[in-house]
CSV table of C-alpha atoms in Angstrom, one decimal:
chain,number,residue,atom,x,y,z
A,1,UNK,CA,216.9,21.5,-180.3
A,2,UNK,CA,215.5,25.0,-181.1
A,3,UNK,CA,214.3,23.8,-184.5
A,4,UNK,CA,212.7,20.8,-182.7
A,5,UNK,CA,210.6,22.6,-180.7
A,6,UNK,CA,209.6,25.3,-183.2
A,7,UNK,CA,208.7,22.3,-185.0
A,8,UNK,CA,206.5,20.7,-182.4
A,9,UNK,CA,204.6,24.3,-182.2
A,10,UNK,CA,203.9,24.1,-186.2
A,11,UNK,CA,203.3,20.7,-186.1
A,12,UNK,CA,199.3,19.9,-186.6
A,13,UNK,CA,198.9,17.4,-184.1
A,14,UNK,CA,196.6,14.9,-185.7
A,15,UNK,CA,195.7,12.0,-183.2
A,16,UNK,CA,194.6,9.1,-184.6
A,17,UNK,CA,191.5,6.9,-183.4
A,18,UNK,CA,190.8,3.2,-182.4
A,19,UNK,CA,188.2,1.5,-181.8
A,20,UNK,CA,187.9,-1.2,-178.7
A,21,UNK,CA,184.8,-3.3,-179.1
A,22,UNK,CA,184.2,-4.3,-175.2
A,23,UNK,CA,181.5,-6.6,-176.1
A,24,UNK,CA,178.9,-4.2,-177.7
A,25,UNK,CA,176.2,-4.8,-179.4
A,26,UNK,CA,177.5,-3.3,-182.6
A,27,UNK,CA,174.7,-0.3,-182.2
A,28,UNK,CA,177.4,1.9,-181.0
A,29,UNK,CA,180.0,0.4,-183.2
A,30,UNK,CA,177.8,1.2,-186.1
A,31,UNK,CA,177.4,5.3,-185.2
A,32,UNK,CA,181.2,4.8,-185.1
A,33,UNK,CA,181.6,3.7,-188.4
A,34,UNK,CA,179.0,6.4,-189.6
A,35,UNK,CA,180.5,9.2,-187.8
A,36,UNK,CA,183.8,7.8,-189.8
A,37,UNK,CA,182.9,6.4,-193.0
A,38,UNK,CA,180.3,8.2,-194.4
A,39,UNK,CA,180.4,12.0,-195.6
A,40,UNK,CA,177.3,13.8,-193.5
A,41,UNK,CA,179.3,13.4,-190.4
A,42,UNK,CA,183.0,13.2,-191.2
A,43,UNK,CA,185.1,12.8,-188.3
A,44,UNK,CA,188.1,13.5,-190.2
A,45,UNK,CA,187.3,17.0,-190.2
A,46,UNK,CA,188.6,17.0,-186.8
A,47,UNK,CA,192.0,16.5,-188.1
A,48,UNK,CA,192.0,12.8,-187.0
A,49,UNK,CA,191.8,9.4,-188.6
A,50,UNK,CA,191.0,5.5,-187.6
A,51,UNK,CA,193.7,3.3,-187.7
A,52,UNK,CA,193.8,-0.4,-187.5
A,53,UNK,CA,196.7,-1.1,-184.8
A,54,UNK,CA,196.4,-0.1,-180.8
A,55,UNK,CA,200.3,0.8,-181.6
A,56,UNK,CA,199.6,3.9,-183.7
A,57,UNK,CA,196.7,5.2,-181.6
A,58,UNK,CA,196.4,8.2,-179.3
A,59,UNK,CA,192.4,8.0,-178.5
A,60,UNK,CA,190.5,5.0,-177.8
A,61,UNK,CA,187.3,4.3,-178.2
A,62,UNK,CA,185.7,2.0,-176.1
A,63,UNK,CA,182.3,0.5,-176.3
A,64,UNK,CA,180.5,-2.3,-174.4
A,65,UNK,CA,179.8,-3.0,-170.9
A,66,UNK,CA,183.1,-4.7,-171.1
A,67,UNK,CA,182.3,-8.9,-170.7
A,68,UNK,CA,184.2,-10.9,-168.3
A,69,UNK,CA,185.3,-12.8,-171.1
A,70,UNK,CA,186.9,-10.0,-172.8
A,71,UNK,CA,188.1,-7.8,-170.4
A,72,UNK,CA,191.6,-9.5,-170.3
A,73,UNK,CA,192.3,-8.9,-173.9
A,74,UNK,CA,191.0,-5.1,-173.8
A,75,UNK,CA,193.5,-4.6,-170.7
A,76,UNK,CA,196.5,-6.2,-172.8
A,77,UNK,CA,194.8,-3.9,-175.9
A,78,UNK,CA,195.0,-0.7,-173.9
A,79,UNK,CA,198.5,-1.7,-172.3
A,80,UNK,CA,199.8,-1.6,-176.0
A,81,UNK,CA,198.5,2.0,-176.7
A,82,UNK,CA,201.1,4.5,-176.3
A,83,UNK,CA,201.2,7.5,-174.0
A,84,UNK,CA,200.0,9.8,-174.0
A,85,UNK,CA,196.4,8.4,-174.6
A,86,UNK,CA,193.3,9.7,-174.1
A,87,UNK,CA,190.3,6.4,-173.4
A,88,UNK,CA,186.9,7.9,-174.1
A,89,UNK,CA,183.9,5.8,-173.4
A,90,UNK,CA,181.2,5.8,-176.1
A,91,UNK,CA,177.5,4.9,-175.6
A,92,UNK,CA,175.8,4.2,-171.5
A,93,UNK,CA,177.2,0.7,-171.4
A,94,UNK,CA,180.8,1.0,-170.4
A,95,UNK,CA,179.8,4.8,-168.3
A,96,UNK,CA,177.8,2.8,-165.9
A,97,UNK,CA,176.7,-0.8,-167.6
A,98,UNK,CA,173.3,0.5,-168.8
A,99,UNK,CA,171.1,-2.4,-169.0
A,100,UNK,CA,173.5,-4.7,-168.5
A,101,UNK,CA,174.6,-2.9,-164.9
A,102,UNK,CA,175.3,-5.5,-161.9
A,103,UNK,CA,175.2,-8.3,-164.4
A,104,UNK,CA,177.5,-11.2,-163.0
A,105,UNK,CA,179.2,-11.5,-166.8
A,106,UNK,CA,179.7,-7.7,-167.2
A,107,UNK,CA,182.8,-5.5,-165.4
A,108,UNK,CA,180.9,-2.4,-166.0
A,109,UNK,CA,181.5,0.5,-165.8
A,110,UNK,CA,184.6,0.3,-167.0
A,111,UNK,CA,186.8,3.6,-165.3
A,112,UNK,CA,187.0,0.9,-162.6
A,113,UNK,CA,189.6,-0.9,-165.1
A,114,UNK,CA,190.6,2.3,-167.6
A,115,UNK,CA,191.8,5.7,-166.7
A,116,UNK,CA,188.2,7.3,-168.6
A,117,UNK,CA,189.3,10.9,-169.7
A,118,UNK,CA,185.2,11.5,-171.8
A,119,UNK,CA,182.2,10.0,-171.6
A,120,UNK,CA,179.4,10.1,-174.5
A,121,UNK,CA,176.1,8.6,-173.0
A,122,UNK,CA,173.5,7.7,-175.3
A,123,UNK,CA,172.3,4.3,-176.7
A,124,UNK,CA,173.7,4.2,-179.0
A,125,UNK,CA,174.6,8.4,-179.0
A,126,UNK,CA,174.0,10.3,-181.8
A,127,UNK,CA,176.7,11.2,-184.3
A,128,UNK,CA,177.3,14.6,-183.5
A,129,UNK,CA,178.0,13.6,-179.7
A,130,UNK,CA,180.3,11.4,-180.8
A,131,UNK,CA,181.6,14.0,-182.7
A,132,UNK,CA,181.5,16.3,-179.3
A,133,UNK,CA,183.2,14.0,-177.6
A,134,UNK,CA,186.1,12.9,-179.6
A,135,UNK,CA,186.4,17.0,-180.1
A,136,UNK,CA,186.5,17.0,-176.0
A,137,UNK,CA,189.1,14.5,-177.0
A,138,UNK,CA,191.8,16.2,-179.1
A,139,UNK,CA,191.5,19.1,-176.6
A,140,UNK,CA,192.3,16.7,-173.8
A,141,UNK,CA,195.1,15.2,-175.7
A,142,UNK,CA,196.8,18.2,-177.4
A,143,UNK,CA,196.7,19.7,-173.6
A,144,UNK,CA,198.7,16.4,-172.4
A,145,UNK,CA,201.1,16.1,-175.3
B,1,UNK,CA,174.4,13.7,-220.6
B,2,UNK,CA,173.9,11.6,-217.5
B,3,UNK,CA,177.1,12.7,-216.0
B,4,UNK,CA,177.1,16.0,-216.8
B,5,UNK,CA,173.7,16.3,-215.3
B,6,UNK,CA,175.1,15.0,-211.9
B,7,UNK,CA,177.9,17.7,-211.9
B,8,UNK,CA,175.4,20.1,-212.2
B,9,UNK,CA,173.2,19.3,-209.3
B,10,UNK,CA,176.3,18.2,-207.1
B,11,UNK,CA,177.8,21.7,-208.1
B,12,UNK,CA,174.3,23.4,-207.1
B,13,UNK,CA,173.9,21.3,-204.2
B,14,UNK,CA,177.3,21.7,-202.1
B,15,UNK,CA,178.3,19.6,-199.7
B,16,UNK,CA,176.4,17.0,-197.4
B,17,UNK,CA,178.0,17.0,-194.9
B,18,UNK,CA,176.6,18.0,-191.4
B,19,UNK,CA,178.5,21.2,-190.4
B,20,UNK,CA,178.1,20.1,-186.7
B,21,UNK,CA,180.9,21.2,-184.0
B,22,UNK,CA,181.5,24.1,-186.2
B,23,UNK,CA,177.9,25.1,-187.3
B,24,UNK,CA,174.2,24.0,-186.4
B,25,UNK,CA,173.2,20.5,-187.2
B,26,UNK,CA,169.1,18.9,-187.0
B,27,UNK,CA,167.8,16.9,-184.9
B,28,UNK,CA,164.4,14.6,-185.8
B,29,UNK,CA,161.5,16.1,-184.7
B,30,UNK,CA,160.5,12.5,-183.2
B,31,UNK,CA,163.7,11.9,-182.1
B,32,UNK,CA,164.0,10.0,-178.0
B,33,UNK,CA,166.4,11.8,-176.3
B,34,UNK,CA,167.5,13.2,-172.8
B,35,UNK,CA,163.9,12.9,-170.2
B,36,UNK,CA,162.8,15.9,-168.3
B,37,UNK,CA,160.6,16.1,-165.0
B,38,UNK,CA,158.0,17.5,-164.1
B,39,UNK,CA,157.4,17.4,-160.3
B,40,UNK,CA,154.2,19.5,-159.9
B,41,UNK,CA,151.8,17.4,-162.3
B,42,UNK,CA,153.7,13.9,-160.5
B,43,UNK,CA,151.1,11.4,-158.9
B,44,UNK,CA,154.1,9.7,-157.0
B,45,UNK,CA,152.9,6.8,-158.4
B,46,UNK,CA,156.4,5.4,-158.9
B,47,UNK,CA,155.6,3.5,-162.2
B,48,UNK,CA,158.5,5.1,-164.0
B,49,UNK,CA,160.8,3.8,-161.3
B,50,UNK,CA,159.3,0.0,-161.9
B,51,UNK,CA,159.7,0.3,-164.9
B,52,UNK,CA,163.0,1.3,-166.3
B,53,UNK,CA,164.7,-1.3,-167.7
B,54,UNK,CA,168.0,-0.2,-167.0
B,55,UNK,CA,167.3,1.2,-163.3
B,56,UNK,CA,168.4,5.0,-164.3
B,57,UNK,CA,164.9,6.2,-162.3
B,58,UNK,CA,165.5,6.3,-158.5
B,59,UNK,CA,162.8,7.7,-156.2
B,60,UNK,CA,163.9,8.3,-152.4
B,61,UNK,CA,163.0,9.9,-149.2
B,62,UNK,CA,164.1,13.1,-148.3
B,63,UNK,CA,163.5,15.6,-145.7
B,64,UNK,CA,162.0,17.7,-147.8
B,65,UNK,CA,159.2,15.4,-149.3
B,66,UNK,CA,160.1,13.2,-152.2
B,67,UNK,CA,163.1,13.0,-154.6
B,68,UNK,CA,163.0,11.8,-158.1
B,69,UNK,CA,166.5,11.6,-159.8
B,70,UNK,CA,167.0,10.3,-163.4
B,71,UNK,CA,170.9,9.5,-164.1
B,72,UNK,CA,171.4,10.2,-167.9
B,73,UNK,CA,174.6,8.3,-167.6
B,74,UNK,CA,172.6,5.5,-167.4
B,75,UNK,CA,169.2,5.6,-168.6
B,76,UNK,CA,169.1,3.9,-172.6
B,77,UNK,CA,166.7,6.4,-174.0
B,78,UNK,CA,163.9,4.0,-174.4
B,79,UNK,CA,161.0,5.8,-173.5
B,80,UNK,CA,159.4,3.5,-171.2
B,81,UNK,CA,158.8,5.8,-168.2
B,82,UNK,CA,157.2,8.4,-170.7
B,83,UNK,CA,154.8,5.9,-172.4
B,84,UNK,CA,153.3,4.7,-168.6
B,85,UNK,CA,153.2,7.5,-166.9
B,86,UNK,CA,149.7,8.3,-166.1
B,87,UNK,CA,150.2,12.3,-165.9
B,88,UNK,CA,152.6,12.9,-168.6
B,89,UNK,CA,155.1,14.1,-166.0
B,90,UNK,CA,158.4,12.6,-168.0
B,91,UNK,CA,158.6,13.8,-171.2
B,92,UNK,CA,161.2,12.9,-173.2
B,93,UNK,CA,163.5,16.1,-175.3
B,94,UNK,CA,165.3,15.6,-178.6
B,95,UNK,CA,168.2,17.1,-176.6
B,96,UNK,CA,171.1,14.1,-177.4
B,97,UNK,CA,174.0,16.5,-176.7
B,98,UNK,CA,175.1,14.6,-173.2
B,99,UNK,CA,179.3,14.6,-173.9
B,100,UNK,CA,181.5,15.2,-171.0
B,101,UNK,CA,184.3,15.0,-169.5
B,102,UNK,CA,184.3,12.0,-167.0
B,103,UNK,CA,184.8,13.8,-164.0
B,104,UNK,CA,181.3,15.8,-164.4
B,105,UNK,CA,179.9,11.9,-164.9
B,106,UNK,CA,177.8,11.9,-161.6
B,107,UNK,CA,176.7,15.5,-162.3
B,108,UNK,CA,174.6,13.9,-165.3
B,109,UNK,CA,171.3,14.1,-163.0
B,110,UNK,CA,167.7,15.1,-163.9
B,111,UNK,CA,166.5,16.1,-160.2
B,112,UNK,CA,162.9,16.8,-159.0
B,113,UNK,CA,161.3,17.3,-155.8
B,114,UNK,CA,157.6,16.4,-154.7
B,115,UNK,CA,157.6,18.4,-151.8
B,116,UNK,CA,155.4,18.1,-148.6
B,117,UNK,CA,152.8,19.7,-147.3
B,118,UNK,CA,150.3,19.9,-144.4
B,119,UNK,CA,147.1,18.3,-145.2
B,120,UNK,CA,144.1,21.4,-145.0
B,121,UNK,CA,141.4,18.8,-143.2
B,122,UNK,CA,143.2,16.8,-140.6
B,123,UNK,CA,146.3,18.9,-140.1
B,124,UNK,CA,149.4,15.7,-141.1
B,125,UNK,CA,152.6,16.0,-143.3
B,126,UNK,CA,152.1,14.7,-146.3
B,127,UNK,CA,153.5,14.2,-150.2
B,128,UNK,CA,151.8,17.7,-152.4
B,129,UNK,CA,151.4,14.9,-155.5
B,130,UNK,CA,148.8,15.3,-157.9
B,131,UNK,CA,145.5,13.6,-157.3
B,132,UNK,CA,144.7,10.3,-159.1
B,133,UNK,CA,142.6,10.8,-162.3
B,134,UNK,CA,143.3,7.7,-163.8
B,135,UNK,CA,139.9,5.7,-163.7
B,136,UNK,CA,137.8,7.7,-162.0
B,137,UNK,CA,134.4,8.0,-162.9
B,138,UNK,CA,132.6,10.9,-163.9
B,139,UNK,CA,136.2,12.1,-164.3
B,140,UNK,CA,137.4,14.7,-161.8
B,141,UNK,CA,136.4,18.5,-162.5
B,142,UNK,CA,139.1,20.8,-162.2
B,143,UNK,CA,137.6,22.3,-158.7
B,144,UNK,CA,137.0,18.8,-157.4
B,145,UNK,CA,140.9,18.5,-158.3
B,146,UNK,CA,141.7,21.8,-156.7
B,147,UNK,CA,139.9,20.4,-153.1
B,148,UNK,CA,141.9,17.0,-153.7
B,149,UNK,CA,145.4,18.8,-153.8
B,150,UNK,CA,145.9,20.4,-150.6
B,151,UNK,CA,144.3,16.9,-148.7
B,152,UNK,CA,146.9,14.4,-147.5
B,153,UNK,CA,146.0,10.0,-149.3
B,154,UNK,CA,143.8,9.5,-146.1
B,155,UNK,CA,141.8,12.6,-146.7
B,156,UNK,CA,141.6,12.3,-150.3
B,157,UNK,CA,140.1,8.6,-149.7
B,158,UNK,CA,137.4,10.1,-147.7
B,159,UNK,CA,136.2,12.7,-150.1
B,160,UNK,CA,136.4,10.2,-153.3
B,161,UNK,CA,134.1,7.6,-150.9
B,162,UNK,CA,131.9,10.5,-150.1
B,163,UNK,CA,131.9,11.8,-153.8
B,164,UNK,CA,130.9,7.8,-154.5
B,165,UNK,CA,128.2,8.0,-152.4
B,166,UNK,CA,126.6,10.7,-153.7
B,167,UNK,CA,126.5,9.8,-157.3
């Protein structure tokens, strides 16, 4: 038991990211995959890597205003994440619904439907918000851990 | 030769990658980001309010004269308030770092007041807003702007009819 928790205090604590696409245009979805994929703004940096299954994730990333027609799935997504998790909304759309606000075929904004630990506005945000916020993130998550 | 050439410039170079959350980064100089207000040079026209396409610009009534709020949460960056506004009271900054942490979300607020004042020629409350320029012809002079200021709309009507007759 003393070894285990010695252990959790070396331990690195690397969270790993995915990405919920709440009906988004793809602009935010794009800076995601930039902020990811190519070297100028590395999010691995952070210590923290995509991965393709809700199962291994700690943060989500959600984008979109989240569509009526969606929103069921991105509930039973989210419900598969394990705990601790930290949600952070990325771009104005699912903060407050952005354009798309009061729209009878949106469910924005979505903290009405997800526990929302950070928000990055923008639209879409720059990389290096994103980069702030999934930093805001890992603090967030390492404190909850 | 090719190759080698590459290593060279890569190993001259260094890395491209943005040293952001740990060093500075750069920003476009043309780059649409977070709008500021100005409430001294506002007309109180309202146009900005009309029209912003996702409704972030709210003007409303308060005690002390006229409130202008701007929700960053909200507002898409677009620059439409800044390209019809008459005065150049909104001006958009290439400030883009807006991440928090939800709970601050409502805190997210660019806030101005136009406040009120009491008219110097017939004595009522009303808005201190810039006066009109926008059309008028031979344009306003800067004193003729000066005697416009401290009038309340009724007031200010009366002195551009009387400036119109005069011409």
């Amino acid at each position: 038991m003393n070894i285990l928790t010695k252990f959790k205090d070396v331990a690195a604590r690397s969270p790993w990211l995915y990405r919920i696409n709440a009906g988004s245009c793809n602009g935010c979805d794009v800076e995601l995959a930039t902020t990811a994929l190519i070297p100028r703004w590395d999010v691995e940096r952070l210590g923290c890597q995509y991965c393709g299954s809700p199962r291994h994730a700690d943060i989500v990333l959600i984008t979109g205003p989240l569509t009526r027609h969606v929103r069921d799935a991105a509930l039973r997504l989210f419900e598969e994440i394990p705990d601790p998790k930290v949600t952070v909304a990325v771009g104005v759309c699912p903060i407050s619904g952005g354009i798309f606000r009061e729209s009878y075929a949106t469910c924005a904004p979505i903290d009405q439907w997800f526990p929302v630990d950070v928000n990055v506005p923008g639209c879409p945000p720059r990389p290096q918000a994103i980069l702030d916020g999934v930093a805001k993130a890992i603090a967030i998550w390492r404190a909850r851990l | 030769m090719n190759v080698l050439g590459l290593f060279v410039r890569n190993l001259m170079r260094g890395p491209v990658t943005d040293p952001y959350p740990f060093g500075p980064t750069k920003t476009a100089k043309r780059f649409r980001g977070r709008i500021e207000f100005d409430a001294a040079s506002c007309e109180g026209c309202k146009l900005c309010e009309r029209v912003c396409p996702s409704g972030a610009i709210k003007f409303s009534k308060d005690p002390g004269g006229l409130a202008f709020d701007c929700w960053h949460a909200t507002c898409v960056f677009c620059g439409t308030c800044a390209f019809y506004c008459p005065t150049g009271s909104i001006r958009q900054t290439d400030d883009w770092s807006l991440a928090h942490v939800a709970s601050e979300k409502f805190a997210l607020v660019e806030h101005g007041l136009i406040p009120n004042q009491t008219c110097a020629e017939c004595g009522a409350t009303a808005l201190d807003t810039a006066p009109m320029e926008g059309g008028v012809k031979p344009p306003l002079t800067p004193e003729e702007i000066a005697t416009l200021r401290p009038l309340c709309p009724k007031c200010r009507a009366k002195f551009m009819k009387a400036r119109k007759a005069k011409k």
